[in-house]
Coordinates of C-alpha atoms in Angstrom, one line a residue:
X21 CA 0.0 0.0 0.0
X22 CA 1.6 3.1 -1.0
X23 CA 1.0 5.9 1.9
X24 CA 0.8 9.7 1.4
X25 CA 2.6 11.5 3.8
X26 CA -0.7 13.4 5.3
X27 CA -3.1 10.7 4.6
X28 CA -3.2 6.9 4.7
X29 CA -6.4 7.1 2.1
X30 CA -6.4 10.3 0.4
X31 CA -9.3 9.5 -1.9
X32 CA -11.4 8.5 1.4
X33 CA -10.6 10.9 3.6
X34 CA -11.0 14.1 1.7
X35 CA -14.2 13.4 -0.8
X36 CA -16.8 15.3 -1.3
X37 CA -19.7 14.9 1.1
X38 CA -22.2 14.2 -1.5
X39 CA -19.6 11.5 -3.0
X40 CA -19.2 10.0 0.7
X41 CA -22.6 10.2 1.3
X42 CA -23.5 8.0 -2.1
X43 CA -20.6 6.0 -0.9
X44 CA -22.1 5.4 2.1
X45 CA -25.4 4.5 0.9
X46 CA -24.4 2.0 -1.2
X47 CA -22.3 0.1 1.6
X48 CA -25.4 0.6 3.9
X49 CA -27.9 -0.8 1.1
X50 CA -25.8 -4.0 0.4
X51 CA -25.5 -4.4 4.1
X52 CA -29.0 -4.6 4.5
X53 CA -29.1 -7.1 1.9
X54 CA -26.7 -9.7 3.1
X55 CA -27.8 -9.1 6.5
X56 CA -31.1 -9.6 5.6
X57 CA -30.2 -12.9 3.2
X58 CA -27.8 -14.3 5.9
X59 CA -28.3 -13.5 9.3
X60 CA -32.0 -15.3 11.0
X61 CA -31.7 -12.3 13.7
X62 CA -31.9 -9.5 11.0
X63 CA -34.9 -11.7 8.4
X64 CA -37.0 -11.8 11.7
X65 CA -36.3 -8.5 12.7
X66 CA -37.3 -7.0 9.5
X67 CA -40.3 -9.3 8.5
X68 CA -41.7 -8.1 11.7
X69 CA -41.3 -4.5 10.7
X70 CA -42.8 -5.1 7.0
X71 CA -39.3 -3.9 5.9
X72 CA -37.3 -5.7 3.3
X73 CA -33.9 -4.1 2.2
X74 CA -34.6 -3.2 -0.9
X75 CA -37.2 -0.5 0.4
X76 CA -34.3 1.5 1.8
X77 CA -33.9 4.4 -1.2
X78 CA -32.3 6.6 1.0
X79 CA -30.9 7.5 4.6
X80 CA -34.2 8.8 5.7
X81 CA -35.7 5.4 5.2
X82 CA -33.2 3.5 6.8
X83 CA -33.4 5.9 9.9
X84 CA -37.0 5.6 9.6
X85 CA -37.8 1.5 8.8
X86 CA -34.9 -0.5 10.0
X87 CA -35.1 -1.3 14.0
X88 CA -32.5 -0.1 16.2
X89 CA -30.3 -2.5 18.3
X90 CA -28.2 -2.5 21.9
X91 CA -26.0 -4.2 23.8
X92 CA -28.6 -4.8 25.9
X93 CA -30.5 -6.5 23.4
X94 CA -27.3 -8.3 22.0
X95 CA -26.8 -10.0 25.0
X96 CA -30.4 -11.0 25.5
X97 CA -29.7 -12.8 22.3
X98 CA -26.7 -14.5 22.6
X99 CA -27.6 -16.0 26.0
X100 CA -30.6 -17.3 24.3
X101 CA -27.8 -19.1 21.9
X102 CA -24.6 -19.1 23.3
X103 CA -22.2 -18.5 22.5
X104 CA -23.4 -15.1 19.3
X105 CA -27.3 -16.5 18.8
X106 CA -29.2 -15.8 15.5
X107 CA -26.8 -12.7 14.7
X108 CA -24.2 -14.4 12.7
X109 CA -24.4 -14.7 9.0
X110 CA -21.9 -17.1 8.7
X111 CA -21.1 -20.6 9.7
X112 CA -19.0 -20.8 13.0
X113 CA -16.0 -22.9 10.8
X114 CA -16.0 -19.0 9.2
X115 CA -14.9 -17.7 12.2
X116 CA -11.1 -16.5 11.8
X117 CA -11.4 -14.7 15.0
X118 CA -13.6 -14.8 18.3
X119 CA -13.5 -12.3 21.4
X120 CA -15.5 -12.2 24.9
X121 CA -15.9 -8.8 26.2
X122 CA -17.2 -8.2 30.1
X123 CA -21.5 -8.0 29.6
X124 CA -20.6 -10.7 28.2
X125 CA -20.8 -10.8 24.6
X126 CA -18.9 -12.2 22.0
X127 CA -17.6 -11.0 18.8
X128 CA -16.7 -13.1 15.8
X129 CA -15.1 -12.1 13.0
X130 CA -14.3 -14.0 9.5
X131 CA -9.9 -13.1 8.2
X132 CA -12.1 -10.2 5.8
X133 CA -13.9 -8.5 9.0
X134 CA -11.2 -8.6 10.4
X135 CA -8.7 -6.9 8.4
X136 CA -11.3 -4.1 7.7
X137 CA -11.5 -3.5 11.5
X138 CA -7.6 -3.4 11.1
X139 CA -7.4 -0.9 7.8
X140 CA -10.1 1.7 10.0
X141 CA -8.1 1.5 12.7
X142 CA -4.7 2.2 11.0
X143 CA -6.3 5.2 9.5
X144 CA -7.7 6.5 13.0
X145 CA -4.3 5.8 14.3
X146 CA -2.5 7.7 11.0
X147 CA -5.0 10.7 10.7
X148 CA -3.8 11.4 14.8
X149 CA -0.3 11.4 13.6
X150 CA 0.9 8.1 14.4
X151 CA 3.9 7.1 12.0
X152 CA 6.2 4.0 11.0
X153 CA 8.7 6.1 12.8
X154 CA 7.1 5.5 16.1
X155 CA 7.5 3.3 19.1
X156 CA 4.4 2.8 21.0
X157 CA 3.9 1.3 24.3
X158 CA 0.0 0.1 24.8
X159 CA -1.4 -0.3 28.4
X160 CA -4.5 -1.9 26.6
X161 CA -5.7 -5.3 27.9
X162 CA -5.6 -8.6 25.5
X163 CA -6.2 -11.9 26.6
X164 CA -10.3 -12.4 25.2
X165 CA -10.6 -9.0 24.9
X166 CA -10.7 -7.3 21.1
X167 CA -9.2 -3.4 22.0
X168 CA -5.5 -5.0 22.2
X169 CA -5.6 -7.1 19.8
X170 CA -6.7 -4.6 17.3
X171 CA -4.5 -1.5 18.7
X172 CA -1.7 -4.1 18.2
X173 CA -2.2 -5.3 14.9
X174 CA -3.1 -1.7 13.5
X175 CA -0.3 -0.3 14.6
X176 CA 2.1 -3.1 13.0
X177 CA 0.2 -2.3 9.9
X178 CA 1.3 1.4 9.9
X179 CA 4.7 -0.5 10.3
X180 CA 5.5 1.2 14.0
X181 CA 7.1 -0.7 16.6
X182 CA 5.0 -1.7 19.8
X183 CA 4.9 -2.6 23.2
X184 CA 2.1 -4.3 24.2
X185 CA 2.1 -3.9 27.7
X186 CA -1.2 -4.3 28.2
X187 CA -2.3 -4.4 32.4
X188 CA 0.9 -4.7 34.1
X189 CA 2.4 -2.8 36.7
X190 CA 2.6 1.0 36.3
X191 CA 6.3 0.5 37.4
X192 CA 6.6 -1.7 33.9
X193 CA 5.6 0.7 31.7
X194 CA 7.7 3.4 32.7
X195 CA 10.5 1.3 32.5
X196 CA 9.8 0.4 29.3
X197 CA 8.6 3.7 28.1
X198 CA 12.0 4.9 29.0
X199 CA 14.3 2.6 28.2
X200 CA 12.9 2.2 24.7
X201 CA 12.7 5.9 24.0
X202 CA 8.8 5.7 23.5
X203 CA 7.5 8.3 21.6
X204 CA 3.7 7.5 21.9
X205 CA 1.7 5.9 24.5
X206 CA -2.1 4.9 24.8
X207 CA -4.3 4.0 27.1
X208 CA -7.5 5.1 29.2
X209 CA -7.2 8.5 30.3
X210 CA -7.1 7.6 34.0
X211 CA -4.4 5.4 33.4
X212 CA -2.3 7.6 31.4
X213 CA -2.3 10.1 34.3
X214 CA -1.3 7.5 36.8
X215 CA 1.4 6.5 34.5
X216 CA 2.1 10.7 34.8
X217 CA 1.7 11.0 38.7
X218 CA 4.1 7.6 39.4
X219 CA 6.9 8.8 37.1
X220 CA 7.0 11.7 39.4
X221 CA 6.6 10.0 42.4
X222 CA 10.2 7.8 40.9
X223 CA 11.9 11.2 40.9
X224 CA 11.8 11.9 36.9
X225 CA 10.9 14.3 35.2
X226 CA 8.5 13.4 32.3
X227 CA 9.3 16.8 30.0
X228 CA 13.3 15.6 30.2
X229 CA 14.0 12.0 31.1
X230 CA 11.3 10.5 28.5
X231 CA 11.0 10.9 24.9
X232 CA 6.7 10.9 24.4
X233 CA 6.0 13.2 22.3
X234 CA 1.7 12.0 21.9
X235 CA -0.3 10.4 23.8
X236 CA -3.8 8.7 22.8
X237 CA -7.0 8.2 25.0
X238 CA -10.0 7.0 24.6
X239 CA -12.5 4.5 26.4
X240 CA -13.8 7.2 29.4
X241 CA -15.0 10.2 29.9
X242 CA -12.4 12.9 30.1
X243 CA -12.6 16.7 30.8
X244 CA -10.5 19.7 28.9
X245 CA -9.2 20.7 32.1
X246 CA -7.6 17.1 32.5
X247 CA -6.5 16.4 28.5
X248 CA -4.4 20.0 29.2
X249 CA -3.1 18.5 32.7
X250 CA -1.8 15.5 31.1
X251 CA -0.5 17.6 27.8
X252 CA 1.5 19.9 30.2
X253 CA 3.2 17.0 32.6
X254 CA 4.7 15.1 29.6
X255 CA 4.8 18.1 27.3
X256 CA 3.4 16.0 24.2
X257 CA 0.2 16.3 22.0
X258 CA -3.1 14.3 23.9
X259 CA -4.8 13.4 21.2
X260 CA -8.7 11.3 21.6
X261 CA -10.4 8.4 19.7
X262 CA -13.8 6.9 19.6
X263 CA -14.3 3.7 19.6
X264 CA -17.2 0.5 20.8
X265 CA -16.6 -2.8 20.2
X266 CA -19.4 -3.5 18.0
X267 CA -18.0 -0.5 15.2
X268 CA -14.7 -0.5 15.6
X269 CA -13.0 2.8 15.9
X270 CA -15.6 5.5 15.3
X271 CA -13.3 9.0 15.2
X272 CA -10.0 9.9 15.7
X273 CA -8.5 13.2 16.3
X274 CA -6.2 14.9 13.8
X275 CA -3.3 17.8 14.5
X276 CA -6.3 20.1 14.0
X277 CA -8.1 19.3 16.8
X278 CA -11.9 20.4 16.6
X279 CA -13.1 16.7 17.4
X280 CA -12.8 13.2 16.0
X281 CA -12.9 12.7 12.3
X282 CA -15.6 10.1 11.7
X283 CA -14.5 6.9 10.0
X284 CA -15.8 6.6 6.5
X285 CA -16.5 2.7 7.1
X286 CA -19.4 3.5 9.6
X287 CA -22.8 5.1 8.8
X288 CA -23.1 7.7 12.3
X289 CA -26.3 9.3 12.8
X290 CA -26.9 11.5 16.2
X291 CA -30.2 10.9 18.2
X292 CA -32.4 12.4 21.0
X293 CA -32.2 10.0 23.2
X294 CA -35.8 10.0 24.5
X295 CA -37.2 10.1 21.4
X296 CA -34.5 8.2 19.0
X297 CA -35.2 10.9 16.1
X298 CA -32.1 12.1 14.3
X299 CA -31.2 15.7 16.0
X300 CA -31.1 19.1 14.1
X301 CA -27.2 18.5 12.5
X302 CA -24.7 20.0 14.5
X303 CA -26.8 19.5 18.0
X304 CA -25.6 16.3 20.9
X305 CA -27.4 13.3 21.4
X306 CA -26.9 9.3 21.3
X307 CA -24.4 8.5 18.7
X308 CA -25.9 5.3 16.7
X309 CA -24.0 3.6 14.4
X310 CA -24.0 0.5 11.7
X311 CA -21.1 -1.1 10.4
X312 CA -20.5 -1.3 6.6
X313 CA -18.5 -3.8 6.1
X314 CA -18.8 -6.8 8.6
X315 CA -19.9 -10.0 7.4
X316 CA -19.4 -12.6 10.5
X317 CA -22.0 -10.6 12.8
X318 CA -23.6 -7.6 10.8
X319 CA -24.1 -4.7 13.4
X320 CA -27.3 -2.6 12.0
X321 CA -28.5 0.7 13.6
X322 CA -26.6 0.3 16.7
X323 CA -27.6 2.5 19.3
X324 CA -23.8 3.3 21.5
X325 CA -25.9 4.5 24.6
X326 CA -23.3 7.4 24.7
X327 CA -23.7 10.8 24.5
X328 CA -22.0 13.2 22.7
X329 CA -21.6 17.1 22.2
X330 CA -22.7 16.7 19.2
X331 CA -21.0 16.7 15.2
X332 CA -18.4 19.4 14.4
X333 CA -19.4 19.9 10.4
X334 CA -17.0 23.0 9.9
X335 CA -14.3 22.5 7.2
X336 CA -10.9 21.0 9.2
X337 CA -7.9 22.8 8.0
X338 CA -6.4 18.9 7.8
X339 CA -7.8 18.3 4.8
X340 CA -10.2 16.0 5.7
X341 CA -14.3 16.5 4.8
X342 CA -15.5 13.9 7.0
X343 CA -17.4 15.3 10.1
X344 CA -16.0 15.1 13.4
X345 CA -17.0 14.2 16.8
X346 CA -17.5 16.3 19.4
X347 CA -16.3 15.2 23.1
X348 CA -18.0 12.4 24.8
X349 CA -20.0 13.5 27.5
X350 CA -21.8 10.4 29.2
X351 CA -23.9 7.4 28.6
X352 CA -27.2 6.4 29.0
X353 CA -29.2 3.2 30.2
X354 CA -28.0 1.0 32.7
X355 CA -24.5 -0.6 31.4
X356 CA -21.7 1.3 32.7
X357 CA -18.3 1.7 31.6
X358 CA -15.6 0.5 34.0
X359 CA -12.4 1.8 32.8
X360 CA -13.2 1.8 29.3
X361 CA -15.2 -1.6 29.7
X362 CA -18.8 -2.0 29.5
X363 CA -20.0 -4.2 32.7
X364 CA -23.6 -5.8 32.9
X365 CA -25.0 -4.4 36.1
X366 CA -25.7 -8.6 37.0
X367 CA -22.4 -8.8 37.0

């Protein structure tokens, strides 16, 4: 894959909105369809609405016909038939890759989902100004879990070198962070800023005796006043992404700042959450979300539960013309995040 030096997909990442939007469509329209022809969850759930794909002309039908999802409601169903229920659309000997999240859930993916996932990601990770140049030390859990294995193999894509740390001792990482001359690491924001506090607390001096230069957060809800506390310790860029399970990595955050460019590979819309209406553009709500690619387990109209500030639809002096999104203010229903990790309130 050949790489410009300001964007991993130039032809993506800076078209036209009316050319991303038809784009868009198209995806959404033959992911209907194969949902539709493959998965039993997604032919009941649209018999029962007197929908059948090919009704969906436009957005504006989709929003309005096609039932909304959760992770409330995906769990409901694979506990009905362990381990993913009537969501797949392909046979389990398909599977090139299956994950087990807290809730619990589980998340299969065929070698093509998968790599998708991996190619968003990359991008995400590119557009915030992570390069092959980099070494990056990860405090992001692995064993069944499918945030390290992805933050892993999307950074080896954009040819980096890594550290997966994932949840070791704070002690560990900042060993490692300086004896490798890290110049990126990533984590929750909460544990970024213990990482900050305990380097002090060893008697260096993050601006002088480490080499970070940006750091990347995501999975919690952060305030400005901490993202400019955690800037100033380490000197370096903190830089945010978006991401759930289910979609993969939503937004990332360019040099610009402004918000989190909105990945091309996922349809976003922005909803009152009383209501589930699409907002006036530009005003917060639920994000909701459907993947346009994945084949294993189709994820259609997905409603995140979190809330945001809303979609940033001014030009960004990046380049890019995708929208971005705003900060992440909360969630709502009754599934917690606990660091970063959604947890069933039975458990």
């Amino acid at each position: 894959m050949t790489i410009e030096f300001k964007y991993w997909n130039k032809e993506l990442e800076t078209m036209p909105h009316n050319s991303l939007k038809e784009y868009q469509l198209g995806r959404l329209q033959n992911q209907l369809i194969y949902a539709y022809q493959n998965s039993p969850y997604y032919k009941n759930s649209f018999d029962e609405t007197g929908v059948k794909p090919e009704d969906i002309k436009s957005f504006e039908d989709y929003q309005k016909y096609i039932p909304f999802i959760s992770k409330s409601e995906i769990i409901e169903i694979q506990e009905q038939r362990p381990p993913c229920g009537d969501l797949t659309a392909v046979t389990a000997v398909e599977f090139a890759h299956l994950f087990n999240a807290p809730g619990p859930i589980f998340y299969p993916f065929t070698e093509e989902d998968w790599s998708n996932y991996i190619e968003s990601a990359s991008r995400a990770f590119f557009t915030m100004g992570v390069t092959k140049d980099d070494i990056v030390n990860s405090t992001i859990d692995f064993s069944w879990e499918l945030a390290g294995h992805l933050v892993d193999d999307a950074l080896k894509r954009i040819g980096c070198q890594i550290l997966p740390g994932g949840v070791v001792l704070t002690d560990s990482h900042i060993e490692n962070i300086k004896t490798n001359n890290c110049s990126v690491f990533l984590g929750f924001p909460t544990v970024c800023q213990q990482l900050g506090d305990k380097t002090l607390e060893m008697g260096f001096d993050p601006q002088h005796d480490f080499s970070i230069k940006m750091i990347l957060v995501f999975g919690e809800v952060r305030t400005e006043s901490g993202k400019r506390e955690l800037a100033d310790l380490f000197r370096a860029s903190v830089r945010e992404f978006y991401a759930v399970a289910e979609l993969g990595i939503i937004g990332s955050e360019c040099t610009e700042g402004g918000g989190m460019h909105i990945s091309p590979d996922v349809f976003i819309e922005i909803l009152n959450p009383n209501t589930g209406e699409p907002v006036t553009p530009g005003e917060g709500g639920e994000i909701c979300g459907c993947d346009l690619f994945r084949k294993a387990m189709p994820v259609i109209h997905y409603r995140t539960g979190d809330i945001t500030e809303g979609l940033n639809l001014e030009p960004c002096s990046c380049g890019r013309t995708t929208p971005r999104l705003k900060r992440i203010l909360g969630r709502v229903g009754d599934i917690p995040r606990v660091r970063g990790v959604f947890i069933s309130p039975k458990q």
